[in-house]
Short mmCIF file of C-alpha atoms in Angstrom, two decimals:
data_model
loop_
_atom_site.label_atom_id
_atom_site.label_comp_id
_atom_site.label_asym_id
_atom_site.label_seq_id
_atom_site.Cartn_x
_atom_site.Cartn_y
_atom_site.Cartn_z
CA MET A 29 164.79 190.01 104.94
CA ILE A 30 164.89 193.66 103.96
CA LEU A 31 168.44 193.20 102.65
CA LEU A 32 167.36 190.30 100.51
CA GLN A 33 164.45 192.18 99.14
CA LEU A 34 166.75 195.17 98.36
CA MET A 35 169.18 192.87 96.64
CA SER A 36 166.34 191.38 94.52
CA VAL A 37 165.13 194.75 93.43
CA LEU A 38 168.74 195.82 92.60
CA THR A 39 169.14 192.66 90.47
CA SER A 40 165.93 193.31 88.68
CA LEU A 41 166.85 196.85 87.98
CA LEU A 42 170.29 195.75 86.57
CA ILE A 43 168.62 193.26 84.24
CA LEU A 44 166.20 195.95 83.10
CA LEU A 45 169.08 198.40 82.51
CA SER A 46 171.09 195.78 80.67
CA SER A 47 168.12 194.90 78.47
CA LEU A 48 167.56 198.58 77.64
CA TRP A 49 171.26 199.09 76.87
CA GLN A 50 171.35 196.01 74.55
CA ALA A 51 168.17 197.26 72.77
CA GLU A 52 169.76 200.63 72.27
CA VAL A 53 172.99 199.12 70.93
CA LEU A 54 171.14 196.87 68.53
CA ALA A 55 169.09 199.86 67.25
CA GLN A 56 172.28 201.83 66.40
CA PRO A 57 174.54 201.22 63.38
CA GLN A 58 177.24 198.67 64.43
CA THR A 59 180.80 199.85 64.45
CA SER A 60 183.64 197.52 63.60
CA ASN A 61 187.07 197.68 65.20
CA GLY A 62 188.48 199.16 61.97
CA THR A 63 185.88 201.86 61.50
CA GLU A 64 187.49 204.30 63.91
CA ASN A 65 190.57 204.26 61.65
CA LEU A 66 188.56 205.15 58.53
CA ALA A 67 190.19 207.82 56.49
CA LEU A 68 189.08 210.00 53.57
CA LYS A 69 191.21 207.94 51.22
CA ASP A 70 188.94 204.97 51.99
CA ILE A 71 186.03 206.81 50.24
CA VAL A 72 185.73 206.88 46.44
CA PHE A 73 183.67 209.85 45.16
CA VAL A 74 181.75 209.42 41.94
CA ILE A 75 179.98 212.51 40.54
CA LEU A 76 177.39 212.20 37.75
CA THR A 77 178.45 214.84 35.28
CA GLN A 78 177.49 215.82 31.77
CA ASP A 79 179.80 216.61 28.85
CA THR A 80 178.73 220.10 27.74
CA THR A 81 180.18 223.49 28.40
CA PHE A 82 177.83 224.60 31.24
CA HIS A 83 178.05 221.26 33.11
CA LEU A 84 181.77 221.00 32.69
CA GLU A 85 181.98 224.27 34.45
CA ARG A 86 179.74 223.01 37.20
CA ALA A 87 182.01 220.00 37.56
CA LYS A 88 184.98 222.32 37.74
CA GLN A 89 183.41 224.25 40.56
CA PHE A 90 182.64 221.00 42.42
CA LYS A 91 186.34 219.92 42.00
CA LYS A 92 187.54 223.25 43.34
CA ASP A 93 185.40 223.13 46.40
CA PHE A 94 186.33 219.45 46.98
CA TYR A 95 190.04 220.01 46.90
CA ASN A 96 189.95 223.28 48.82
CA GLN A 97 188.96 221.19 51.79
CA LEU A 98 191.99 218.89 51.34
CA LYS A 99 194.82 221.47 51.29
CA GLY A 100 196.23 220.18 54.56
CA VAL A 101 195.94 216.48 53.54
CA SER A 102 198.90 214.73 52.00
CA LYS A 103 198.64 213.30 48.45
CA ASP A 104 198.61 209.66 49.66
CA GLU A 105 195.78 210.39 52.08
CA LYS A 106 193.49 212.17 49.61
CA PRO A 107 190.43 210.45 48.37
CA LYS A 108 189.76 209.53 44.76
CA LEU A 109 187.38 211.80 42.80
CA PHE A 110 185.87 210.76 39.50
CA PHE A 111 183.50 212.48 37.06
CA THR A 112 181.43 210.10 35.01
CA HIS A 113 181.73 212.01 31.72
CA LYS A 114 185.45 211.53 31.90
CA LYS A 115 185.98 208.21 33.64
CA TRP A 116 182.99 206.36 32.17
CA PRO A 117 181.86 208.10 28.98
CA ILE A 118 179.11 205.56 28.20
CA THR A 119 175.47 206.01 27.42
CA GLY A 120 174.02 204.59 30.73
CA ALA A 121 176.66 205.70 33.22
CA TRP A 122 173.96 207.80 35.03
CA THR A 123 172.06 204.62 35.94
CA ILE A 124 175.19 203.34 37.90
CA PHE A 125 174.58 199.69 36.81
CA PRO A 126 177.13 199.66 34.02
CA LEU A 127 179.77 200.96 36.45
CA LEU A 128 179.45 198.18 39.06
CA SER A 129 182.04 195.88 37.50
CA ASP A 130 184.60 198.70 37.31
CA PHE A 131 183.84 199.65 40.92
CA VAL A 132 184.69 196.10 42.01
CA GLU A 133 187.74 195.88 39.81
CA ASN A 134 189.28 199.20 40.82
CA PHE A 135 187.93 200.10 44.22
CA SER A 136 187.91 196.72 46.13
CA ASN A 137 190.38 198.07 48.61
CA ASN A 138 188.27 201.03 49.44
CA SER A 139 185.49 200.99 52.06
CA TRP A 140 182.79 203.26 50.54
CA VAL A 141 181.57 204.68 47.24
CA PHE A 142 179.80 208.04 47.38
CA ILE A 143 177.66 208.99 44.41
CA SER A 144 175.91 212.28 43.77
CA GLU A 145 175.00 214.82 41.13
CA GLU A 146 177.33 217.69 40.30
CA GLU A 147 175.38 220.42 42.18
CA VAL A 148 175.73 218.98 45.60
CA ARG A 149 178.36 220.32 48.01
CA LEU A 150 180.01 218.18 50.67
CA ASP A 151 181.69 218.72 54.01
CA LEU A 152 184.29 215.96 53.64
CA PHE A 153 185.36 215.79 57.29
CA LYS A 154 181.78 215.78 58.60
CA LEU A 155 181.15 212.94 56.22
CA LEU A 156 184.13 211.07 57.57
CA ASP A 157 182.91 211.53 61.15
CA VAL A 158 179.47 210.30 60.19
CA LEU A 159 180.81 207.16 58.38
CA LYS A 160 182.75 206.15 61.52
CA ARG A 161 179.30 205.11 63.04
CA TYR A 162 178.92 202.49 60.36
CA ASP A 163 180.51 199.13 59.73
CA SER A 164 181.90 199.18 56.23
CA SER A 165 182.53 195.46 56.33
CA LYS A 166 178.80 194.92 56.03
CA PRO A 167 176.57 195.61 52.95
CA LEU A 168 175.19 199.10 53.76
CA PHE A 169 173.23 201.64 51.77
CA LEU A 170 173.16 205.16 53.32
CA GLY A 171 171.43 208.40 52.36
CA ASN A 172 168.64 210.82 52.83
CA ALA A 173 165.59 208.60 52.79
CA LEU A 174 162.54 209.52 50.69
CA GLN A 175 159.18 207.74 50.43
CA ASP A 176 156.19 207.99 48.09
CA GLU A 177 152.95 209.08 49.86
CA SER A 178 150.90 207.20 47.23
CA PRO A 179 151.53 204.80 44.29
CA VAL A 180 153.00 206.75 41.35
CA ILE A 181 153.47 205.88 37.73
CA ILE A 182 157.06 206.90 37.56
CA HIS A 183 157.79 204.10 40.16
CA HIS A 184 155.51 201.59 38.32
CA PHE A 185 153.04 201.79 41.21
CA ALA A 186 155.47 199.84 43.41
CA PHE A 187 154.17 198.88 46.90
CA ALA A 188 150.67 199.94 45.82
CA GLU A 189 149.10 199.06 49.19
CA ASN A 190 151.58 201.01 51.26
CA PRO A 191 154.27 202.83 49.18
CA SER A 192 155.66 204.70 52.25
CA GLN A 193 157.09 201.42 53.52
CA PHE A 194 159.93 201.67 50.95
CA SER A 195 162.70 204.24 51.02
CA TYR A 196 164.96 205.42 48.25
CA PRO A 197 167.75 208.08 48.36
CA ASN A 198 167.46 211.71 47.59
CA MET A 199 169.94 211.81 44.66
CA ALA A 200 170.18 215.58 44.92
CA LEU A 201 172.00 215.06 48.25
CA GLY A 202 173.96 211.97 47.29
CA PHE A 203 174.17 208.50 48.82
CA LEU A 204 176.78 205.90 49.85
CA MET A 205 177.30 202.17 49.30
CA SER A 206 179.74 200.04 51.27
CA MET A 207 182.13 198.00 49.17
CA PRO A 208 180.54 194.68 50.29
CA LEU A 209 177.23 195.98 48.98
CA VAL A 210 178.76 197.06 45.65
CA LYS A 211 180.35 193.59 45.21
CA SER A 212 177.04 191.87 45.94
CA LEU A 213 175.28 194.04 43.43
CA HIS A 214 177.87 193.28 40.80
CA TYR A 215 177.78 189.57 41.41
CA ARG A 216 174.01 189.25 40.77
CA TRP A 217 173.77 191.62 37.87
CA PRO A 218 171.74 191.43 35.68
CA PRO A 219 168.79 190.42 37.82
CA SER A 220 166.07 188.00 36.77
CA ASN A 221 163.32 189.76 38.70
CA MET A 222 163.75 193.34 37.44
CA ARG A 223 162.99 195.06 34.19
CA THR A 224 166.18 196.56 32.73
CA ASP A 225 164.89 197.90 29.45
CA PHE A 226 163.52 201.38 30.54
CA SER A 227 165.37 203.58 33.00
CA ILE A 228 163.19 206.34 34.38
CA ASP A 229 164.17 207.24 37.94
CA LEU A 230 167.67 206.15 38.98
CA LYS A 231 167.21 206.58 42.69
CA HIS A 232 164.14 204.37 42.94
CA GLU A 233 165.26 201.77 40.50
CA LEU A 234 168.62 201.36 42.16
CA ALA A 235 167.08 201.15 45.56
CA MET A 236 164.65 198.49 44.30
CA TYR A 237 167.57 196.52 42.92
CA ILE A 238 169.46 196.78 46.20
CA TRP A 239 166.43 195.79 48.22
CA ASP A 240 165.94 192.69 46.03
CA ASP A 241 162.35 191.87 47.05
CA GLY A 242 163.26 191.98 50.70
CA ASN A 243 166.30 189.72 50.36
CA GLY A 244 168.79 192.49 50.03
CA VAL A 245 169.53 195.66 51.81
CA ALA A 246 167.19 198.58 52.77
CA LEU A 247 168.27 202.17 52.76
CA THR A 248 169.46 203.53 56.05
CA ASP A 249 168.48 207.12 56.66
CA VAL A 250 171.33 209.31 57.68
CA PRO A 251 170.08 212.57 59.34
CA GLU A 252 173.23 214.43 58.38
CA PHE A 253 172.40 214.00 54.68
CA CYS A 254 170.24 217.15 54.65
CA ASN A 255 170.32 220.58 53.07
CA ARG A 256 171.85 223.05 55.55
CA LYS A 257 175.40 224.17 55.06
CA GLN A 258 175.95 224.77 58.81
CA ASP A 259 175.23 221.22 60.19
CA CYS A 260 174.86 218.83 57.22
CA VAL A 261 177.31 216.60 55.40
CA THR A 262 175.70 217.60 52.07
CA TYR A 263 173.76 220.58 50.87
CA LEU A 264 172.69 222.34 47.72
CA PRO A 265 173.87 225.91 47.19
CA LEU A 266 171.23 226.67 44.60
CA LYS A 267 167.60 225.71 43.85
CA PHE A 268 168.00 226.93 40.31
CA PRO A 269 170.98 227.51 38.01
CA GLN A 270 172.21 231.13 38.00
CA CYS A 271 173.68 232.17 34.69
CA GLY A 272 172.77 235.91 34.56
CA ALA A 273 170.00 237.46 32.58
CA PRO A 274 167.46 235.13 30.93
CA ILE A 275 167.46 234.73 27.23
CA SER A 276 165.30 237.20 25.33
CA SER A 277 161.65 236.09 24.81
CA ASN A 278 162.44 236.56 21.07
CA ASP A 279 164.99 233.75 21.23
CA LEU A 280 162.55 231.00 22.10
CA PHE A 281 159.91 229.43 19.95
CA VAL A 282 157.23 227.24 21.50
CA ALA A 283 155.55 224.44 19.55
CA VAL A 284 152.48 222.79 21.11
CA LYS A 285 151.19 219.49 19.96
CA THR A 286 147.43 219.10 20.18
CA CYS A 287 144.56 217.57 18.32
CA GLN A 288 140.87 218.51 17.59
CA LYS A 289 139.41 216.50 20.44
CA PHE A 290 141.38 218.66 22.91
CA HIS A 291 140.71 222.01 21.29
CA ASN A 292 137.91 222.84 23.80
CA GLU A 293 139.31 220.93 26.80
CA ARG A 294 143.04 221.55 27.06
CA VAL A 295 143.87 224.45 24.76
CA PRO A 296 141.76 227.01 26.78
CA ILE A 297 143.62 226.01 29.89
CA ILE A 298 147.16 226.48 28.43
CA LYS A 299 146.07 229.75 26.72
CA SER A 300 144.93 231.15 30.02
CA THR A 301 148.07 230.06 31.97
CA TRP A 302 151.58 229.33 30.79
CA LEU A 303 151.19 230.10 27.04
CA ARG A 304 150.76 233.78 27.98
CA GLU A 305 154.48 233.74 28.91
CA ALA A 306 155.56 232.77 25.40
CA LYS A 307 156.01 235.57 22.92
CA HIS A 308 156.40 233.17 19.89
CA ALA A 309 154.27 230.10 19.73
CA GLU A 310 152.18 227.94 17.49
CA LEU A 311 149.76 225.17 18.20
CA TYR A 312 149.92 222.19 15.83
CA SER A 313 146.86 219.95 15.34
CA ASP A 314 145.31 217.43 13.04
CA VAL A 315 142.94 220.16 11.80
CA GLU A 316 143.21 223.89 11.20
CA ASP A 317 141.14 225.98 13.54
CA LEU A 318 141.37 229.74 13.00
CA SER A 319 139.56 230.54 16.21
CA ILE A 320 142.56 229.33 18.39
CA PRO A 321 144.46 229.32 15.94
CA THR A 322 145.91 225.93 15.14
CA ILE A 323 148.03 224.77 12.25
CA SER A 324 147.62 221.48 10.46
CA LEU A 325 150.84 219.80 9.49
CA GLY A 326 149.07 217.32 7.31
CA VAL A 327 149.40 214.46 9.83
CA ARG A 328 146.52 212.46 11.13
CA ASN A 329 146.08 212.25 14.85
CA THR A 330 147.42 209.10 16.54
CA GLU A 331 146.49 207.79 19.95
CA ARG A 332 149.96 206.90 21.13
CA GLY A 333 153.20 208.01 19.44
CA HIS A 334 153.35 211.27 17.55
CA CYS A 335 156.54 210.85 15.64
CA LYS A 336 155.50 212.17 12.31
CA LYS A 337 153.87 215.24 13.80
CA THR A 338 156.98 216.07 15.84
CA TYR A 339 159.28 215.46 12.92
CA ASN A 340 157.15 217.81 10.84
CA ILE A 341 157.42 220.44 13.53
CA LEU A 342 161.22 220.16 13.34
CA ILE A 343 161.10 220.62 9.57
CA ARG A 344 158.86 223.69 9.91
CA ALA A 345 161.13 225.09 12.59
CA LEU A 346 164.08 224.89 10.22
CA ARG A 347 162.34 226.14 7.08
CA GLU A 348 159.87 228.75 8.26
CA PRO A 349 161.92 231.99 8.38
CA SER A 350 159.93 233.40 11.44
CA ILE A 351 160.97 230.26 13.47
CA SER A 352 164.33 229.34 12.02
CA SER A 353 165.93 232.48 13.31
CA LYS A 354 165.09 231.53 16.91
CA PRO A 355 168.08 229.96 18.78
CA TRP A 356 165.83 227.63 20.83
CA LEU A 357 162.86 225.45 20.14
CA LEU A 358 160.56 223.98 22.78
CA ILE A 359 158.15 221.19 21.96
CA VAL A 360 155.43 220.35 24.45
CA ASP A 361 152.26 218.50 24.79
CA ASP A 362 148.87 220.26 25.28
CA ASP A 363 148.75 218.83 28.78
CA THR A 364 152.23 220.05 29.77
CA ILE A 365 152.31 222.65 32.58
CA ILE A 366 155.39 224.74 32.27
CA SER A 367 157.13 227.96 33.25
CA ILE A 368 158.38 229.63 30.10
CA THR A 369 159.91 232.42 32.28
CA ARG A 370 162.00 229.88 34.28
CA LEU A 371 162.98 228.06 31.04
CA ARG A 372 164.32 231.27 29.59
CA LYS A 373 166.34 231.82 32.71
CA MET A 374 167.79 228.26 32.52
CA LEU A 375 168.63 228.47 28.84
CA ALA A 376 170.98 231.33 29.61
CA CYS A 377 173.31 228.62 30.86
CA TYR A 378 173.62 227.03 27.37
CA ASN A 379 175.04 227.91 23.94
CA PRO A 380 172.49 227.46 21.14
CA ALA A 381 175.42 227.16 18.72
CA GLU A 382 176.19 223.80 20.30
CA ALA A 383 173.89 220.95 19.20
CA LEU A 384 171.89 220.19 22.38
CA ALA A 385 168.75 218.42 23.51
CA ILE A 386 167.56 219.45 27.07
CA GLY A 387 164.80 218.04 29.36
CA GLU A 388 164.17 215.12 31.59
CA ARG A 389 166.33 212.20 30.51
CA TYR A 390 165.03 208.65 30.26
CA GLY A 391 166.89 205.63 28.92
CA TYR A 392 166.21 202.52 26.93
CA GLY A 393 168.52 199.57 27.29
CA VAL A 394 171.17 201.84 28.92
CA THR A 395 171.74 199.78 32.03
CA THR A 396 174.11 197.54 30.05
CA GLY A 397 176.14 200.55 28.80
CA SER A 398 174.52 200.49 25.32
CA GLY A 399 171.00 201.49 24.32
CA TYR A 400 170.12 205.17 24.08
CA ASN A 401 169.04 208.15 26.14
CA TYR A 402 166.03 210.27 25.19
CA ILE A 403 164.15 213.40 26.39
CA THR A 404 160.77 212.35 27.63
CA GLY A 405 158.26 214.35 25.81
CA GLY A 406 155.63 215.21 28.47
CA GLY A 407 157.93 217.48 30.46
CA GLY A 408 158.96 219.35 27.39
CA MET A 409 161.84 218.85 24.90
CA VAL A 410 164.19 221.74 24.24
CA PHE A 411 166.45 221.76 21.11
CA SER A 412 169.07 224.27 20.11
CA ARG A 413 168.98 225.62 16.55
CA ALA A 414 172.16 223.62 15.87
CA ALA A 415 170.45 220.42 16.99
CA VAL A 416 167.38 221.07 14.81
CA GLN A 417 169.56 221.71 11.79
CA SER A 418 171.49 218.52 12.28
CA MET A 419 168.33 216.42 12.87
CA VAL A 420 166.39 217.66 9.93
CA SER A 421 169.36 217.65 7.43
CA SER A 422 170.48 214.11 8.42
CA ASN A 423 169.48 210.88 6.66
CA LEU A 424 169.99 209.15 10.09
CA CYS A 425 166.71 210.48 11.39
CA SER A 426 163.27 209.33 10.31
CA CYS A 427 159.99 207.98 11.67
CA PRO A 428 159.37 204.21 11.10
CA ARG A 429 155.59 205.01 11.43
CA ASP A 430 153.44 207.99 12.08
CA ASP A 431 152.57 206.76 15.50
CA SER A 432 156.08 205.71 16.65
CA PRO A 433 157.02 207.20 20.04
CA ASP A 434 158.52 210.56 19.09
CA ASP A 435 160.69 211.07 22.12
CA MET A 436 162.30 207.67 21.77
CA ILE A 437 162.81 207.91 18.06
CA LEU A 438 164.34 211.35 18.46
CA GLY A 439 166.58 209.73 21.11
CA ILE A 440 167.86 207.33 18.57
CA CYS A 441 168.33 210.11 16.15
CA LEU A 442 170.26 212.20 18.72
CA GLN A 443 172.55 209.24 19.47
CA ASN A 444 173.17 208.63 15.77
CA LEU A 445 174.30 212.30 15.40
CA ASN A 446 176.31 212.31 18.69
CA ILE A 447 174.12 215.12 20.02
CA PRO A 448 174.11 215.03 23.89
CA VAL A 449 170.93 214.49 25.72
CA ILE A 450 171.23 216.99 28.64
CA HIS A 451 169.25 216.00 31.79
CA SER A 452 167.66 218.55 33.95
CA SER A 453 165.71 217.45 37.06
CA LEU A 454 163.72 220.61 36.78
CA PHE A 455 161.53 219.08 34.01
CA HIS A 456 159.01 216.50 35.19
CA GLN A 457 157.12 213.92 33.18
CA ALA A 458 154.40 213.47 35.80
CA ARG A 459 152.30 215.59 38.12
CA PRO A 460 153.53 217.35 41.22
CA ASN A 461 151.85 214.78 43.50
CA ASP A 462 153.81 212.01 41.76
CA TYR A 463 156.95 213.38 43.36
CA ASN A 464 158.25 213.36 46.91
CA LYS A 465 157.54 216.84 48.42
CA GLU A 466 160.98 216.99 50.05
CA LEU A 467 162.62 216.53 46.67
CA LEU A 468 160.50 219.29 45.04
CA ASP A 469 161.30 221.63 47.90
CA LEU A 470 165.00 221.55 46.80
CA GLN A 471 164.24 223.14 43.39
CA ASP A 472 162.30 225.61 41.40
CA PRO A 473 160.65 223.32 38.86
CA ILE A 474 160.32 224.22 35.22
CA SER A 475 157.52 221.75 34.15
CA PHE A 476 155.02 219.08 35.11
CA HIS A 477 152.87 216.93 32.92
CA LYS A 478 149.23 215.63 32.79
CA HIS A 479 145.87 217.16 33.65
CA TRP A 480 144.63 213.79 35.00
CA MET A 481 142.88 214.02 38.40
CA ILE A 482 144.31 217.45 39.10
CA ASP A 483 143.28 221.02 38.45
CA PRO A 484 146.01 222.15 35.91
CA LYS A 485 145.25 225.89 36.63
CA LYS A 486 145.83 225.38 40.31
CA VAL A 487 149.02 223.50 39.59
CA TYR A 488 150.16 226.48 37.49
CA GLU A 489 149.13 228.96 40.13
CA GLU A 490 150.94 227.16 42.93
CA TRP A 491 154.21 226.37 41.13
CA PHE A 492 154.73 228.91 38.34
CA LEU A 493 152.53 231.97 38.51
CA SER A 494 154.77 233.95 40.97
CA ALA A 495 157.69 233.64 38.52
CA ALA A 496 155.65 234.48 35.36
CA GLN A 497 156.34 237.32 32.88
CA PHE A 498 153.49 237.57 30.42
CA HIS A 499 153.24 238.39 26.66
CA ASP A 500 149.53 238.74 26.17
CA GLU A 501 149.63 239.52 22.48
CA LEU A 502 149.07 235.80 21.86
#
């Protein structure tokens, strides 16, 4: 009897252990028979690059670090590395969508596509070891998972009741798509259930398309996609570009767009915070107010777009001697919160003799490979002197109406003139709480936008005051 009871207990224990083992196996990424044989040549590396002097140098540094790791690898075993500015020099390459067909056509024999920005650094052999845990014959989407804590405007208030249920990849650290996933994305593009006109945040929009209203693939969080050189697959060596001494405070002119109804509400805030960092600045309004002072450009205030006001600022910047001598022009809103000190440091990376527009890049109609990119105005638009000269002197740039969206119309103008729109993730169109904290921790931001439901002075003090160098003669 005792023996029978013991055998029954042992049987129950074995069943329990078997159940626990099965549950653990199901919870882990499934490995196929061929995954153990995965080689670096099975991975295609696509780096989102930009075709200007500074960014070409950053791409060169990435390439050097990449191939230094492959010195002992034969030519036939080396992975393919592509820079988008060279391989796919089209307007919307940064959104990935226009590249899907080319991925399928040229990379179908590969297992994975890795995509990242140019600043990331990789440990190729750690990446290979990590990928051996995953079955590349299945549609998989891998990366460092981020979630929104609350509904945010830059993500169109997606998952308003519980935004933390949805994950999207941290682009700063890169992400991976298996080839079956790439093929499925290509075959159902363009989607019927997704807006494809505006492109705002690649990482979230791509993740939404892949997820496909719950019918597709969710992002799998990979712990090794982190930001430590010692034990991570990916890491960022810098939080902010390092290009030597900042440009002189005499080389930057700041133009602030305001209007009479905000003279008492917003203007005092910016004058007591970030505007103290600017040595040369003017505030442009619909009325002249000598107590601030503001300058009227002869343009009525409009509720939405401010194309005519912005275009008149460009004209003044070119024709007014005290401004036209400045190599750089910054145009901001009166509810932009910005670090002029950090901006001067970043601009040391660029040549004002090149025609450049710098800021946070958005796109209109670019997911098809056409359309145009533009610098979203709220985070600040920076133009080199060469760009201002080209825009003002050209007959390809004009405002259809006074209230046309200035940033978008300027985007069309820049495209017509073949002036590159340079994206920097350090500029932000929204408030700090509209962005994932982990993402912001990876950078030293240059700007945020909007005073809505926040204390702009506290935002400035938290994010920018410690870096500030003031010019109080304003």
